[in-house]
XYZ file of C-alpha atoms in Angstrom:
391
model
C -52.687 -61.824 -32.385
C -53.825 -58.960 -34.070
C -53.069 -55.584 -32.316
C -56.067 -53.128 -33.913
C -57.193 -49.427 -33.744
C -59.768 -49.063 -31.012
C -59.909 -45.770 -29.724
C -61.698 -47.292 -26.455
C -60.070 -50.222 -25.889
C -56.910 -48.116 -25.863
C -57.754 -45.844 -23.021
C -59.508 -48.806 -20.889
C -56.309 -50.912 -21.546
C -54.400 -47.763 -20.126
C -56.640 -47.226 -17.393
C -56.531 -51.075 -16.412
C -52.661 -50.952 -16.358
C -52.456 -48.111 -14.080
C -54.004 -49.521 -12.074
C -51.718 -51.654 -10.866
C -51.624 -55.927 -10.497
C -54.718 -55.506 -8.574
C -56.832 -54.983 -12.013
C -55.125 -57.143 -14.143
C -58.053 -59.952 -14.199
C -59.121 -57.196 -16.657
C -56.631 -56.617 -18.638
C -57.012 -58.970 -21.302
C -60.882 -57.775 -21.696
C -59.173 -54.241 -22.298
C -56.546 -54.103 -24.272
C -57.307 -53.608 -28.280
C -56.067 -57.314 -29.102
C -57.763 -60.337 -30.555
C -56.628 -63.910 -32.324
C -57.635 -64.402 -36.029
C -56.982 -67.479 -37.568
C -55.840 -65.990 -40.998
C -54.660 -67.753 -44.026
C -50.752 -68.091 -44.014
C -49.487 -64.546 -45.402
C -47.490 -64.538 -48.420
C -44.079 -63.394 -49.176
C -43.792 -59.756 -51.760
C -40.972 -60.951 -52.879
C -37.458 -63.020 -52.695
C -37.002 -61.123 -50.009
C -39.062 -62.210 -47.669
C -39.994 -65.618 -45.960
C -42.287 -67.205 -43.849
C -40.923 -68.277 -40.187
C -42.485 -70.622 -37.669
C -42.209 -68.929 -34.480
C -40.923 -71.602 -31.737
C -41.341 -69.035 -29.010
C -41.789 -65.614 -28.777
C -41.455 -63.418 -26.186
C -43.695 -60.679 -24.142
C -41.136 -57.600 -23.348
C -41.928 -54.678 -21.889
C -42.313 -52.568 -25.365
C -45.038 -55.380 -26.296
C -46.631 -54.497 -23.229
C -46.482 -50.698 -23.473
C -48.294 -50.897 -27.027
C -50.994 -53.390 -25.977
C -51.794 -51.416 -23.236
C -51.654 -48.053 -24.379
C -48.898 -46.802 -22.563
C -46.374 -46.867 -25.487
C -45.399 -42.689 -26.926
C -47.685 -41.448 -29.504
C -44.440 -41.289 -31.189
C -44.604 -44.418 -32.415
C -47.722 -44.691 -33.442
C -46.331 -43.151 -36.665
C -44.369 -46.322 -37.627
C -46.611 -48.751 -36.041
C -49.587 -49.144 -38.284
C -52.615 -51.151 -37.987
C -53.657 -54.103 -37.377
C -50.144 -54.832 -36.233
C -49.117 -58.243 -34.864
C -46.693 -57.719 -31.610
C -43.930 -59.549 -30.585
C -40.030 -58.657 -31.059
C -38.243 -61.576 -29.442
C -38.832 -64.871 -31.833
C -37.211 -67.600 -32.272
C -38.877 -70.282 -34.910
C -37.822 -72.008 -38.430
C -37.820 -71.010 -41.547
C -40.350 -72.972 -43.809
C -37.601 -72.523 -46.927
C -34.562 -72.494 -48.679
C -32.876 -68.771 -47.568
C -29.489 -67.387 -48.738
C -28.526 -64.758 -46.307
C -26.794 -61.717 -46.759
C -23.756 -63.336 -45.745
C -23.245 -65.783 -48.010
C -24.691 -68.981 -45.755
C -27.617 -71.042 -46.970
C -29.836 -72.660 -44.269
C -32.107 -75.191 -45.192
C -35.859 -75.406 -44.575
C -36.730 -75.944 -41.232
C -33.273 -74.511 -39.983
C -33.667 -72.296 -36.251
C -33.877 -68.723 -36.867
C -33.415 -65.355 -34.071
C -35.897 -63.163 -35.887
C -33.685 -59.328 -35.359
C -36.372 -56.445 -35.037
C -33.656 -53.967 -36.165
C -34.413 -54.270 -39.693
C -31.686 -53.675 -42.242
C -30.684 -50.163 -44.196
C -33.570 -48.665 -44.659
C -34.871 -48.436 -48.251
C -34.455 -52.662 -48.601
C -37.489 -53.819 -46.435
C -40.250 -52.384 -48.243
C -43.952 -53.860 -47.712
C -45.564 -52.207 -50.526
C -46.588 -55.066 -52.686
C -48.287 -56.372 -49.591
C -52.310 -56.055 -49.663
C -53.949 -58.099 -47.233
C -54.103 -58.058 -43.499
C -52.206 -60.997 -42.788
C -48.886 -59.890 -45.160
C -48.999 -56.603 -43.429
C -49.872 -57.359 -39.906
C -47.646 -60.989 -39.602
C -44.583 -59.038 -41.068
C -42.616 -56.956 -39.261
C -43.424 -54.106 -40.995
C -40.569 -51.601 -42.616
C -40.518 -48.511 -40.489
C -41.631 -50.144 -37.475
C -38.295 -52.590 -37.768
C -36.469 -49.524 -39.149
C -37.043 -48.523 -35.427
C -36.249 -51.344 -33.536
C -39.887 -51.733 -32.565
C -40.443 -54.693 -34.307
C -43.542 -57.784 -34.307
C -44.497 -60.207 -35.546
C -43.701 -63.003 -33.420
C -46.994 -63.774 -31.770
C -48.564 -65.585 -35.040
C -48.124 -69.019 -36.345
C -46.531 -67.635 -39.497
C -44.397 -64.745 -39.693
C -42.939 -63.423 -42.618
C -39.015 -61.730 -42.378
C -36.578 -59.872 -44.322
C -33.951 -62.239 -44.478
C -31.653 -59.587 -43.393
C -33.670 -60.177 -40.041
C -32.040 -64.124 -40.226
C -30.110 -64.726 -37.852
C -28.867 -68.844 -37.695
C -29.015 -70.171 -34.274
C -26.239 -72.409 -33.187
C -26.043 -75.951 -32.926
C -26.904 -76.638 -28.888
C -28.496 -73.616 -28.125
C -31.624 -73.881 -26.649
C -34.540 -71.988 -28.237
C -34.871 -70.951 -24.530
C -31.831 -68.794 -24.634
C -31.785 -67.533 -28.018
C -35.250 -66.028 -27.962
C -33.056 -63.655 -25.233
C -30.814 -62.502 -28.083
C -32.917 -59.119 -28.267
C -32.634 -58.093 -24.502
C -29.369 -59.594 -24.801
C -28.650 -56.771 -28.091
C -30.500 -54.221 -26.235
C -28.521 -54.598 -23.189
C -25.013 -54.557 -24.958
C -25.668 -51.720 -26.912
C -26.971 -49.979 -23.986
C -23.887 -50.561 -22.253
C -22.074 -49.375 -24.826
C -23.549 -46.202 -25.012
C -22.854 -45.264 -21.565
C -19.760 -44.791 -21.686
C -18.553 -46.673 -18.480
C -15.058 -45.489 -17.684
C -12.508 -47.845 -15.679
C -13.810 -47.973 -12.125
C -17.179 -45.747 -12.817
C -20.207 -46.462 -10.627
C -23.003 -47.840 -12.317
C -26.926 -48.074 -11.035
C -29.217 -50.166 -13.482
C -33.026 -48.947 -12.867
C -34.673 -52.033 -13.219
C -34.433 -55.695 -13.652
C -36.193 -57.347 -16.264
C -34.734 -58.891 -18.808
C -32.930 -56.200 -19.767
C -32.247 -54.714 -17.121
C -30.656 -57.953 -15.530
C -29.151 -58.432 -18.845
C -27.304 -55.073 -18.709
C -26.422 -56.581 -15.542
C -24.521 -59.295 -17.216
C -22.954 -56.472 -20.758
C -21.617 -54.335 -17.689
C -19.854 -56.981 -16.446
C -18.523 -58.661 -19.659
C -17.702 -55.331 -21.852
C -16.424 -52.707 -19.455
C -14.179 -52.416 -16.471
C -17.279 -51.023 -14.098
C -16.088 -50.244 -10.571
C -19.534 -51.228 -8.739
C -22.625 -52.289 -10.633
C -25.942 -51.638 -8.551
C -29.741 -52.407 -9.610
C -32.794 -51.613 -8.361
C -35.211 -54.270 -8.208
C -39.112 -54.763 -7.256
C -39.108 -58.139 -6.092
C -37.245 -60.968 -4.477
C -36.527 -62.990 -7.675
C -34.866 -59.937 -9.550
C -33.098 -59.269 -6.952
C -31.417 -62.678 -6.665
C -30.701 -62.689 -10.616
C -29.058 -59.822 -10.462
C -26.931 -60.867 -7.857
C -25.849 -64.285 -9.436
C -25.534 -61.561 -12.675
C -22.482 -59.365 -11.322
C -24.563 -57.024 -8.991
C -22.683 -55.508 -6.054
C -25.623 -54.237 -4.134
C -29.570 -54.395 -5.445
C -32.050 -51.563 -4.046
C -35.779 -51.693 -3.833
C -37.451 -48.645 -5.016
C -38.388 -46.613 -2.185
C -34.588 -47.380 -0.362
C -32.798 -46.773 -4.045
C -32.057 -42.897 -3.127
C -31.039 -43.846 0.195
C -28.797 -47.116 -0.895
C -26.775 -44.886 -3.875
C -25.888 -42.141 -0.757
C -24.526 -44.673 1.149
C -22.456 -46.182 -1.600
C -21.557 -43.207 -2.761
C -21.320 -41.036 0.050
C -23.611 -38.403 -1.253
C -25.362 -35.835 0.143
C -29.170 -36.267 0.171
C -31.202 -33.401 -0.409
C -35.133 -33.435 -0.597
C -37.098 -29.948 -1.703
C -39.859 -28.996 -0.041
C -42.304 -31.147 -2.795
C -41.153 -34.383 -5.006
C -39.008 -36.648 -4.259
C -35.755 -36.726 -2.850
C -31.897 -36.414 -4.573
C -28.378 -36.655 -4.679
C -25.219 -33.414 -4.402
C -22.901 -36.618 -5.870
C -24.495 -40.038 -6.700
C -23.649 -42.334 -9.383
C -21.830 -41.667 -12.741
C -23.471 -43.155 -14.711
C -27.531 -44.935 -14.267
C -29.213 -46.228 -16.887
C -32.950 -47.160 -16.572
C -34.074 -50.507 -17.603
C -37.414 -50.062 -16.503
C -39.097 -47.508 -19.446
C -41.092 -45.969 -15.985
C -41.544 -42.026 -14.758
C -40.655 -43.471 -11.540
C -37.249 -45.339 -13.252
C -36.069 -42.568 -14.967
C -36.652 -40.063 -12.308
C -34.684 -42.366 -9.582
C -31.940 -42.406 -12.295
C -31.940 -38.822 -12.818
C -31.583 -37.892 -8.829
C -28.780 -40.418 -8.466
C -26.693 -39.619 -10.953
C -23.731 -36.878 -9.994
C -23.679 -33.556 -11.733
C -22.222 -33.942 -15.362
C -22.703 -37.970 -15.224
C -24.561 -39.913 -18.081
C -28.251 -41.234 -18.317
C -29.372 -43.817 -20.550
C -32.656 -44.516 -21.345
C -32.419 -48.489 -22.126
C -36.838 -49.302 -21.757
C -39.158 -48.100 -23.461
C -39.807 -44.728 -22.678
C -44.432 -44.414 -21.129
C -44.513 -41.656 -18.997
C -43.308 -38.039 -18.448
C -40.567 -37.490 -16.155
C -39.388 -34.151 -14.644
C -36.678 -33.248 -16.228
C -34.947 -30.665 -14.020
C -32.624 -32.662 -12.574
C -31.058 -33.296 -16.427
C -30.757 -29.149 -16.753
C -29.539 -28.181 -13.256
C -26.746 -30.974 -12.898
C -25.582 -30.847 -15.879
C -26.633 -34.819 -16.485
C -26.177 -36.091 -20.415
C -29.302 -38.224 -21.479
C -28.559 -41.386 -23.537
C -31.224 -43.080 -25.671
C -30.179 -45.741 -26.069
C -32.880 -47.866 -28.406
C -31.112 -50.339 -31.521
C -31.691 -48.614 -35.245
C -30.602 -49.766 -38.691
C -28.291 -46.259 -38.193
C -25.992 -47.955 -35.442
C -22.786 -48.230 -36.009
C -20.702 -51.792 -35.203
C -24.446 -53.241 -35.109
C -22.765 -56.521 -36.201
C -20.345 -55.974 -33.353
C -22.884 -55.662 -30.602
C -25.015 -58.909 -32.103
C -21.734 -60.709 -31.736
C -21.252 -60.096 -28.290
C -24.903 -60.816 -27.648
C -24.722 -64.279 -29.087
C -21.457 -64.442 -26.912
C -23.615 -64.121 -23.664
C -26.767 -66.428 -25.178
C -24.006 -69.157 -25.324
C -21.934 -67.810 -21.956
C -24.241 -66.777 -19.450
C -26.007 -68.233 -16.288
C -29.432 -67.664 -18.472
C -31.197 -70.972 -17.848
C -34.639 -71.100 -16.358
C -35.288 -66.646 -17.248
C -37.791 -67.844 -19.567
C -40.601 -68.910 -18.609
C -44.801 -69.701 -19.989
C -44.689 -71.646 -23.611
C -48.136 -70.136 -23.865
C -50.347 -71.499 -26.469
C -51.922 -68.592 -28.591
C -54.964 -68.920 -27.666
C -54.513 -68.414 -23.487
C -52.982 -65.225 -24.858
C -55.224 -63.263 -21.639
C -53.291 -65.589 -19.328
C -49.775 -64.945 -20.869
C -50.891 -61.223 -21.055
C -51.184 -61.509 -17.112
C -48.639 -64.044 -16.246
C -45.840 -60.769 -18.213
C -47.671 -57.651 -16.748
C -47.333 -59.385 -13.026
C -44.145 -61.432 -13.822
C -41.832 -60.170 -11.444
C -43.812 -60.859 -8.789
C -44.726 -64.305 -9.774
C -41.257 -64.770 -9.607
C -41.012 -65.008 -14.174
C -37.926 -62.562 -16.047
C -39.379 -63.427 -19.513
C -42.583 -65.017 -19.712
C -42.655 -66.134 -23.488
C -45.567 -67.504 -26.552
C -45.224 -71.184 -27.840
C -46.700 -70.847 -31.297
C -46.455 -74.029 -32.388
C -48.088 -75.327 -29.086
C -51.508 -77.053 -29.263
C -54.806 -74.985 -28.219
């Protein structure tokens, strides 16, 4: 699958996406995405390896890119044509020596980490064809954790991005490693004090995994979640949430739980005097970030873990002295290895069965995108491609 440059389609896709679930029949026809059948990409040097994806998730960052909702900031690191798909589990085509000294045989299962090794080690300057530059992760995109390449029959990955899948761990769990790692990193960035009250806004894969990470790796007190759909609320409770609110009732729910004072201005949404100690925006929408800002106590912390896609009023940030913290994983993160180790721990032990659905062949990409875009309403947490599936 190839995302290509088409200003008209980018505008059309954004308009269709803004129209909501009722317009999903037109999403596949609007997005500047196409199925192309090219020769397998050629590794530019020995640092690059061909991987055949067996599952590739359709995450929020991918949807933001293909629907034109992603910030223009990211266009500087995502050259077109570009193959989306940052959540990849697959098999290497040849024997490969990993940076830690382990040697994987051809056919070994790996997860491709969308975050690249340190800058300067992943250049694709020798790759001239669209299949090579597009199917590979791409140095600049991977350095800031955008990543891609999974929505393809064969993709290129730098050997520093490969992580062996433990024997016995199903692909359906392994493909969630990036969502789990993002959640662990967000929990670290939140710096939750013992007993602190936390609100997670958004109950997609990253939001739900953040609840897992908060319960596993912090001493948070109460953890509440804002979820739009019944299945999300059920999973949030199973993962350790003490309370779940729908978006319309989030401010009222947090007010009751924290005994805060609700204030309603003459225009705009209500906010709280008081509230949670930490809020995590795991959805990446203007509404989600606004909810986080308006329900966090003065001097509290708001963590942006979702990929931002809209503008939001930052007056609460200024007026209440909030700390706004970004939580994208990048190659510059200290302790990246520890984050991945804890993500693997959750992949092996957390109750993740049934979270990944779909298994769409690439030729059914329009159906897959529609399912992923409306996943919450349809009772899904993560929808995935199965690039090896017959058309």
